């Protein structure tokens, strides 16, 4: 019996060995017949020696030894894993001198620059939100972690098992006197001046947790608890108008608190940070992305044992176990918030999808669960959970969240457009949230965009590589196309939306549309492109008689746009529950020759001359039954206004305005001036001029829209460039005489205004003085426009003369007589 068992054991071992050899040596079936043939030839045809059986025996012995060693290692690994997962939650202490040695080698050239850039951006964001009252403004000028790396696992490290996940715990001790973080602070009252604040030493000590995820493609790291933090702060002078170097009260405490809170809110368990280990680095910096979030359902909601503060000041105790509640989820990414519809039950289903915008290469998607009362008026905050998103430098995306028992739920997508489903537990109550995420696109600093297959619109170059264009001499044409799902006024239920765009110092506004939540503007604006990652700021307002109401804002990154490619995007509005704005963005060239040609062509094409004469039967906007009317003229991106005529319903302005003809609509807004309250609209109209021929004028009374009564009297004409005699008449024999006259009038008005202020004049007199100054300013602007037209024509003639001189010089030489 024993011999039979031994034979079975040896036979099984031989079969496993043979199968392993066949896997590692796929050419063995061809080599064995070849070896037998060679042995047959040597044995029976040309018998020289017996080297073939000897070589085969040596080879088989070596392969068998390797096989046995592999089997032994695998068996030891299985036993070790079984010991870790099932026998003890922590392993014995392991030394990590090798880790500190490796960290010392890679710290100066790799880790220190990367961590410095990341920490610098974090500190700059937090500096904008909080600062001591003594400091009026503070700016981060230098950030360097120094050449001394932290010490990891000075007392060894342990592997901790949480469920089926392994976490490495090791000590973290960083005591560096080579750190250099420099701030330039502008001090407020009573200390006026500047000073420099330098952090020159830091000490952080705590226990660090490292958890590998996604089969070793990324590492989650965090402190087990808030670490001990000590920093050294020095003060110095800040150059000109600086105070001497001295200790500023409360500043050192503020910096220590700022650093401690930053670590506590980002790096303390279970709010873990992610460090990806991509196999390929595409060397692209993501500056934003578009994420589609679908809140599917929640399940197994159960009563919470702790009371919570409700949104209206009351208290609540979670969700009742046997009570059907109305719940909804608020999705939040930065300042962008969206709400789902309400659903009943302990297992509610929403299936609500929202487009969210990420700013930067990382983002946090928060899900806040609320409960409505039976009346549907009050709502209580219940709990929340969050999912973090991170761009990996090989072009993929990582999603991760904190799971049950502080575990990790992680997903990985290789391309944009792949749907990721995640089930995330709520933080404080029992229950899970099921969501679906689709990363639609990543936007990069070099202008390229990674899109899903369904969204690709040809923004990449033909060879697949982005082409970075210089921002010098370019302009950005932005068209505000339309909006949808805008928020109406909660009291009146009306929405009269308009949009303000700000890019650098340039600020533009669209026209106002009445009574619509799906406006269509189609207004075009042009901006000079700004380097350095300047964002286009969007603010949407609801026009109202008693003050315009903000109904959302957003930011759009315009960095790295390619020539010849346009971007058509729907931008979701932040700080509101709903609303999106559609933009079309296109870069255009703007060199000196193009501007010269355009100015000369505009001068040759002519301009619009508008004379606002008078109005009648205006609506009374004041309680006394009169109005203080003035007219604001809007022609494309240009805006001008008339003087204010006080206490009348039939004003007479008799003011002339000129605009270079571009084909834009000419809109007149009649307003009621008020020194305290916002201006009120008393009608608007559009002046048609497209049917007029050149140098033809029209005199018309136009009824005002949006009001019960009122008409405005205007004269409109399309003008062409003047002849030499007309130029002399318009400007005068002295080209600077009119300018000197305007300057004299402005000085007189300023002197009069200053005298009224010194004498404590009444508001009516001051308002009349301001109106007079505005009229002089309008006259000055008109005169400047005339001079600019003359300048453009003169430059055009100089250019033609230069071309003629070059052409005559390049002709054939004349032969001598």
Tab-separated table of C-alpha atoms in Angstrom, residues 119-380:
chain	number	residue	atom	x	y	z
A	119	UNK	CA	1.950	72.052	-1.633
A	120	UNK	CA	2.473	75.542	-3.090
A	121	UNK	CA	-0.825	75.415	-5.008
A	122	UNK	CA	-2.621	74.153	-1.881
A	123	UNK	CA	-1.197	76.912	0.316
A	124	UNK	CA	-1.999	79.614	-2.271
A	125	UNK	CA	-5.643	78.506	-2.398
A	126	UNK	CA	-5.977	78.596	1.374
A	127	UNK	CA	-4.263	81.994	1.632
A	128	UNK	CA	-7.048	83.545	-0.416
A	129	UNK	CA	-9.721	82.436	2.034
A	130	UNK	CA	-8.252	83.273	5.431
A	131	UNK	CA	-5.719	85.766	6.795
A	132	UNK	CA	-5.203	87.743	10.017
A	133	UNK	CA	-6.808	91.163	10.373
A	134	UNK	CA	-3.360	92.713	10.707
A	135	UNK	CA	-2.451	91.595	7.149
A	136	UNK	CA	-4.284	93.321	4.310
A	137	UNK	CA	-2.796	91.184	1.527
A	138	UNK	CA	-0.316	88.300	1.476
A	139	UNK	CA	1.468	86.711	-1.490
A	140	UNK	CA	3.522	83.515	-1.663
A	141	UNK	CA	6.826	84.312	-3.389
A	142	UNK	CA	8.965	81.201	-2.829
A	143	UNK	CA	8.291	77.617	-1.774
A	144	UNK	CA	11.025	75.008	-1.292
A	145	UNK	CA	10.973	71.953	0.983
A	146	UNK	CA	14.764	71.826	1.139
A	147	UNK	CA	17.190	68.967	0.538
A	148	UNK	CA	16.464	67.100	3.786
A	149	UNK	CA	13.808	64.384	3.249
A	150	UNK	CA	11.565	63.034	6.018
A	151	UNK	CA	12.486	59.860	7.892
A	152	UNK	CA	10.054	56.978	7.354
A	153	UNK	CA	9.677	54.000	9.683
A	154	UNK	CA	12.417	54.976	12.100
A	155	UNK	CA	11.090	52.344	14.483
A	156	UNK	CA	10.062	49.905	11.763
A	157	UNK	CA	6.817	49.333	9.874
A	158	UNK	CA	3.864	46.983	10.181
A	159	UNK	CA	1.292	45.592	7.780
A	160	UNK	CA	-2.272	46.006	9.027
A	161	UNK	CA	-5.187	44.046	7.568
A	162	UNK	CA	-8.589	45.717	7.207
A	163	UNK	CA	-11.022	43.259	5.650
A	164	UNK	CA	-9.286	41.990	2.538
A	165	UNK	CA	-7.096	45.098	2.133
A	166	UNK	CA	-3.561	45.583	3.414
A	167	UNK	CA	-2.339	48.869	4.866
A	168	UNK	CA	1.282	49.638	5.707
A	169	UNK	CA	1.761	51.658	8.885
A	170	UNK	CA	5.066	53.386	9.518
A	171	UNK	CA	6.308	56.369	11.454
A	172	UNK	CA	6.811	59.759	9.805
A	173	UNK	CA	9.354	62.163	11.287
A	174	UNK	CA	10.390	65.275	9.361
A	175	UNK	CA	12.711	67.713	11.102
A	176	UNK	CA	14.139	70.097	8.492
A	177	UNK	CA	15.980	73.401	8.952
A	178	UNK	CA	16.535	73.849	5.191
A	179	UNK	CA	12.942	74.638	4.277
A	180	UNK	CA	12.349	78.029	2.619
A	181	UNK	CA	8.812	79.375	2.307
A	182	UNK	CA	8.675	83.150	1.791
A	183	UNK	CA	5.578	85.383	1.972
A	184	UNK	CA	5.317	89.077	1.110
A	185	UNK	CA	2.649	90.683	3.288
A	186	UNK	CA	1.006	94.078	2.896
A	187	UNK	CA	0.031	95.278	6.347
A	188	UNK	CA	-3.195	97.047	7.172
A	189	UNK	CA	-3.866	99.810	9.654
A	190	UNK	CA	-2.355	100.866	12.014
A	191	UNK	CA	0.831	99.271	10.564
A	192	UNK	CA	1.137	100.525	6.993
A	193	UNK	CA	3.866	99.002	4.870
A	194	UNK	CA	5.202	95.619	3.790
A	195	UNK	CA	7.167	92.866	5.436
A	196	UNK	CA	8.510	89.436	4.611
A	197	UNK	CA	7.488	86.307	6.511
A	198	UNK	CA	9.752	83.269	6.152
A	199	UNK	CA	9.174	79.696	7.322
A	200	UNK	CA	12.722	78.347	7.730
A	201	UNK	CA	12.170	75.174	9.775
A	202	UNK	CA	9.466	72.558	10.161
A	203	UNK	CA	8.865	69.515	12.323
A	204	UNK	CA	6.054	67.042	11.564
A	205	UNK	CA	5.745	63.774	13.465
A	206	UNK	CA	2.995	61.184	13.190
A	207	UNK	CA	2.010	57.748	11.914
A	208	UNK	CA	1.612	57.385	8.153
A	209	UNK	CA	-0.702	54.848	6.460
A	210	UNK	CA	0.029	53.591	2.924
A	211	UNK	CA	-2.444	51.442	1.004
A	212	UNK	CA	-1.751	50.041	-2.494
A	213	UNK	CA	-4.813	49.946	-4.793
A	214	UNK	CA	-5.626	48.933	-8.368
A	215	UNK	CA	-3.005	46.142	-8.404
A	216	UNK	CA	-0.198	48.480	-7.438
A	217	UNK	CA	-1.011	51.229	-9.981
A	218	UNK	CA	-1.647	53.804	-7.237
A	219	UNK	CA	-1.044	54.358	-3.521
A	220	UNK	CA	-3.397	56.008	-1.038
A	221	UNK	CA	-1.661	57.750	1.848
A	222	UNK	CA	-2.821	59.586	4.965
A	223	UNK	CA	-1.931	60.211	8.584
A	224	UNK	CA	-3.605	57.932	11.113
A	225	UNK	CA	-4.350	60.949	13.333
A	226	UNK	CA	-3.484	64.655	13.330
A	227	UNK	CA	0.318	64.810	13.519
A	228	UNK	CA	2.430	67.008	15.749
A	229	UNK	CA	3.389	70.169	13.816
A	230	UNK	CA	5.952	72.829	14.730
A	231	UNK	CA	7.227	75.499	12.358
A	232	UNK	CA	9.815	78.261	12.716
A	233	UNK	CA	8.753	81.722	11.528
A	234	UNK	CA	11.071	84.686	10.909
A	235	UNK	CA	10.138	88.266	10.000
A	236	UNK	CA	12.067	90.735	7.881
A	237	UNK	CA	11.645	93.982	6.002
A	238	UNK	CA	9.874	94.036	2.650
A	239	UNK	CA	11.864	96.561	0.637
A	240	UNK	CA	10.541	100.066	-0.064
A	241	UNK	CA	7.938	101.453	2.338
A	242	UNK	CA	8.640	98.497	4.605
A	243	UNK	CA	8.525	98.299	8.353
A	244	UNK	CA	11.565	97.003	10.238
A	245	UNK	CA	11.776	93.269	10.802
A	246	UNK	CA	9.790	92.471	13.928
A	247	UNK	CA	7.410	89.904	15.333
A	248	UNK	CA	3.834	90.465	14.158
A	249	UNK	CA	1.347	89.451	16.850
A	250	UNK	CA	-0.784	86.466	15.955
A	251	UNK	CA	0.874	85.745	12.588
A	252	UNK	CA	3.004	82.792	13.769
A	253	UNK	CA	-0.029	81.222	15.448
A	254	UNK	CA	-2.053	81.741	12.267
A	255	UNK	CA	0.538	80.052	10.055
A	256	UNK	CA	0.813	77.056	12.411
A	257	UNK	CA	-2.968	76.764	12.497
A	258	UNK	CA	-3.194	77.104	8.707
A	259	UNK	CA	-0.654	74.321	8.133
A	260	UNK	CA	-2.199	72.046	10.772
A	261	UNK	CA	-5.714	72.501	9.384
A	262	UNK	CA	-4.466	71.889	5.841
A	263	UNK	CA	-2.961	68.557	6.901
A	264	UNK	CA	-5.991	67.699	9.013
A	265	UNK	CA	-8.534	68.371	6.251
A	266	UNK	CA	-6.616	66.629	3.476
A	267	UNK	CA	-4.261	64.007	4.922
A	268	UNK	CA	-5.834	62.605	8.103
A	269	UNK	CA	-7.645	59.259	7.967
A	270	UNK	CA	-9.950	58.533	6.221
A	271	UNK	CA	-9.541	61.519	3.827
A	272	UNK	CA	-6.714	59.951	1.887
A	273	UNK	CA	-4.662	61.421	-0.926
A	274	UNK	CA	-3.626	59.466	-4.001
A	275	UNK	CA	-0.229	59.052	-5.605
A	276	UNK	CA	-0.401	57.318	-8.984
A	277	UNK	CA	2.379	55.178	-10.432
A	278	UNK	CA	1.789	55.266	-14.200
A	279	UNK	CA	3.860	53.039	-16.427
A	280	UNK	CA	3.930	55.739	-19.132
A	281	UNK	CA	4.172	59.495	-18.526
A	282	UNK	CA	2.631	61.564	-21.336
A	283	UNK	CA	3.991	64.739	-19.692
A	284	UNK	CA	0.677	66.564	-19.927
A	285	UNK	CA	-0.766	68.869	-17.302
A	286	UNK	CA	-4.539	68.665	-16.975
A	287	UNK	CA	-6.163	72.028	-16.266
A	288	UNK	CA	-9.811	70.944	-16.201
A	289	UNK	CA	-12.349	68.371	-17.210
A	290	UNK	CA	-16.032	67.618	-17.772
A	291	UNK	CA	-17.616	64.908	-15.611
A	292	UNK	CA	-21.081	63.407	-16.048
A	293	UNK	CA	-22.558	62.313	-12.711
A	294	UNK	CA	-25.660	60.118	-12.470
A	295	UNK	CA	-27.183	59.680	-9.006
A	296	UNK	CA	-28.931	56.337	-9.413
A	297	UNK	CA	-30.373	55.275	-6.037
A	298	UNK	CA	-29.797	54.678	-2.343
A	299	UNK	CA	-30.390	51.466	-0.431
A	300	UNK	CA	-30.674	50.149	3.110
A	301	UNK	CA	-31.160	53.574	4.689
A	302	UNK	CA	-31.462	53.175	8.447
A	303	UNK	CA	-32.076	55.348	11.479
A	304	UNK	CA	-29.145	57.359	12.813
A	305	UNK	CA	-28.400	57.327	16.512
A	306	UNK	CA	-27.024	60.892	16.623
A	307	UNK	CA	-29.071	64.060	16.358
A	308	UNK	CA	-28.314	66.617	13.658
A	309	UNK	CA	-28.900	70.279	13.063
A	310	UNK	CA	-31.479	70.994	10.384
A	311	UNK	CA	-31.231	73.739	7.794
A	312	UNK	CA	-33.889	75.831	9.580
A	313	UNK	CA	-32.347	75.597	13.032
A	314	UNK	CA	-34.239	72.544	14.335
A	315	UNK	CA	-32.918	69.135	15.201
A	316	UNK	CA	-33.533	65.758	13.654
A	317	UNK	CA	-32.501	62.206	14.373
A	318	UNK	CA	-31.930	60.679	10.998
A	319	UNK	CA	-34.403	58.642	8.962
A	320	UNK	CA	-37.112	56.755	10.758
A	321	UNK	CA	-36.883	53.034	10.222
A	322	UNK	CA	-40.523	52.401	9.309
A	323	UNK	CA	-41.416	55.810	7.848
A	324	UNK	CA	-41.465	56.630	4.135
A	325	UNK	CA	-39.471	59.819	3.753
A	326	UNK	CA	-38.990	62.228	0.848
A	327	UNK	CA	-35.266	62.480	0.160
A	328	UNK	CA	-33.083	64.139	-2.434
A	329	UNK	CA	-29.344	64.358	-3.103
A	330	UNK	CA	-27.327	67.510	-3.734
A	331	UNK	CA	-24.229	66.961	-5.901
A	332	UNK	CA	-21.416	69.406	-5.240
A	333	UNK	CA	-18.103	69.968	-7.064
A	334	UNK	CA	-16.438	73.081	-5.683
A	335	UNK	CA	-18.978	75.895	-6.084
A	336	UNK	CA	-21.023	73.955	-8.641
A	337	UNK	CA	-24.163	72.392	-7.108
A	338	UNK	CA	-27.046	70.404	-8.580
A	339	UNK	CA	-30.080	68.767	-6.924
A	340	UNK	CA	-31.967	65.611	-7.815
A	341	UNK	CA	-35.715	65.242	-7.667
A	342	UNK	CA	-37.345	63.882	-4.490
A	343	UNK	CA	-38.116	60.202	-3.985
A	344	UNK	CA	-39.985	58.224	-1.334
A	345	UNK	CA	-38.962	55.245	0.712
A	346	UNK	CA	-35.929	53.779	2.393
A	347	UNK	CA	-34.631	52.664	-1.006
A	348	UNK	CA	-35.189	55.794	-3.130
A	349	UNK	CA	-34.405	55.940	-6.845
A	350	UNK	CA	-33.539	59.209	-8.624
A	351	UNK	CA	-31.667	58.473	-11.903
A	352	UNK	CA	-30.700	62.157	-12.234
A	353	UNK	CA	-27.742	63.078	-14.475
A	354	UNK	CA	-25.697	66.285	-14.275
A	355	UNK	CA	-22.673	67.668	-16.110
A	356	UNK	CA	-20.066	68.905	-13.640
A	357	UNK	CA	-16.845	70.871	-14.302
A	358	UNK	CA	-13.490	70.019	-12.724
A	359	UNK	CA	-10.874	72.753	-12.233
A	360	UNK	CA	-7.424	71.171	-12.233
A	361	UNK	CA	-6.313	67.548	-12.459
A	362	UNK	CA	-8.078	66.471	-9.248
A	363	UNK	CA	-11.562	66.972	-7.898
A	364	UNK	CA	-13.944	65.887	-5.156
A	365	UNK	CA	-17.568	65.028	-5.949
A	366	UNK	CA	-19.657	65.356	-2.775
A	367	UNK	CA	-23.119	63.826	-2.363
A	368	UNK	CA	-25.257	65.435	0.370
A	369	UNK	CA	-28.436	63.598	1.414
A	370	UNK	CA	-31.429	65.673	2.588
A	371	UNK	CA	-34.916	64.786	3.838
A	372	UNK	CA	-38.047	66.851	3.215
A	373	UNK	CA	-40.824	67.072	5.770
A	374	UNK	CA	-44.372	66.021	5.003
A	375	UNK	CA	-45.295	69.530	3.871
A	376	UNK	CA	-42.351	69.767	1.480
A	377	UNK	CA	-41.187	73.090	2.947
A	378	UNK	CA	-38.433	72.328	5.454
A	379	UNK	CA	-35.543	70.005	4.747
A	380	UNK	CA	-33.011	68.371	7.060
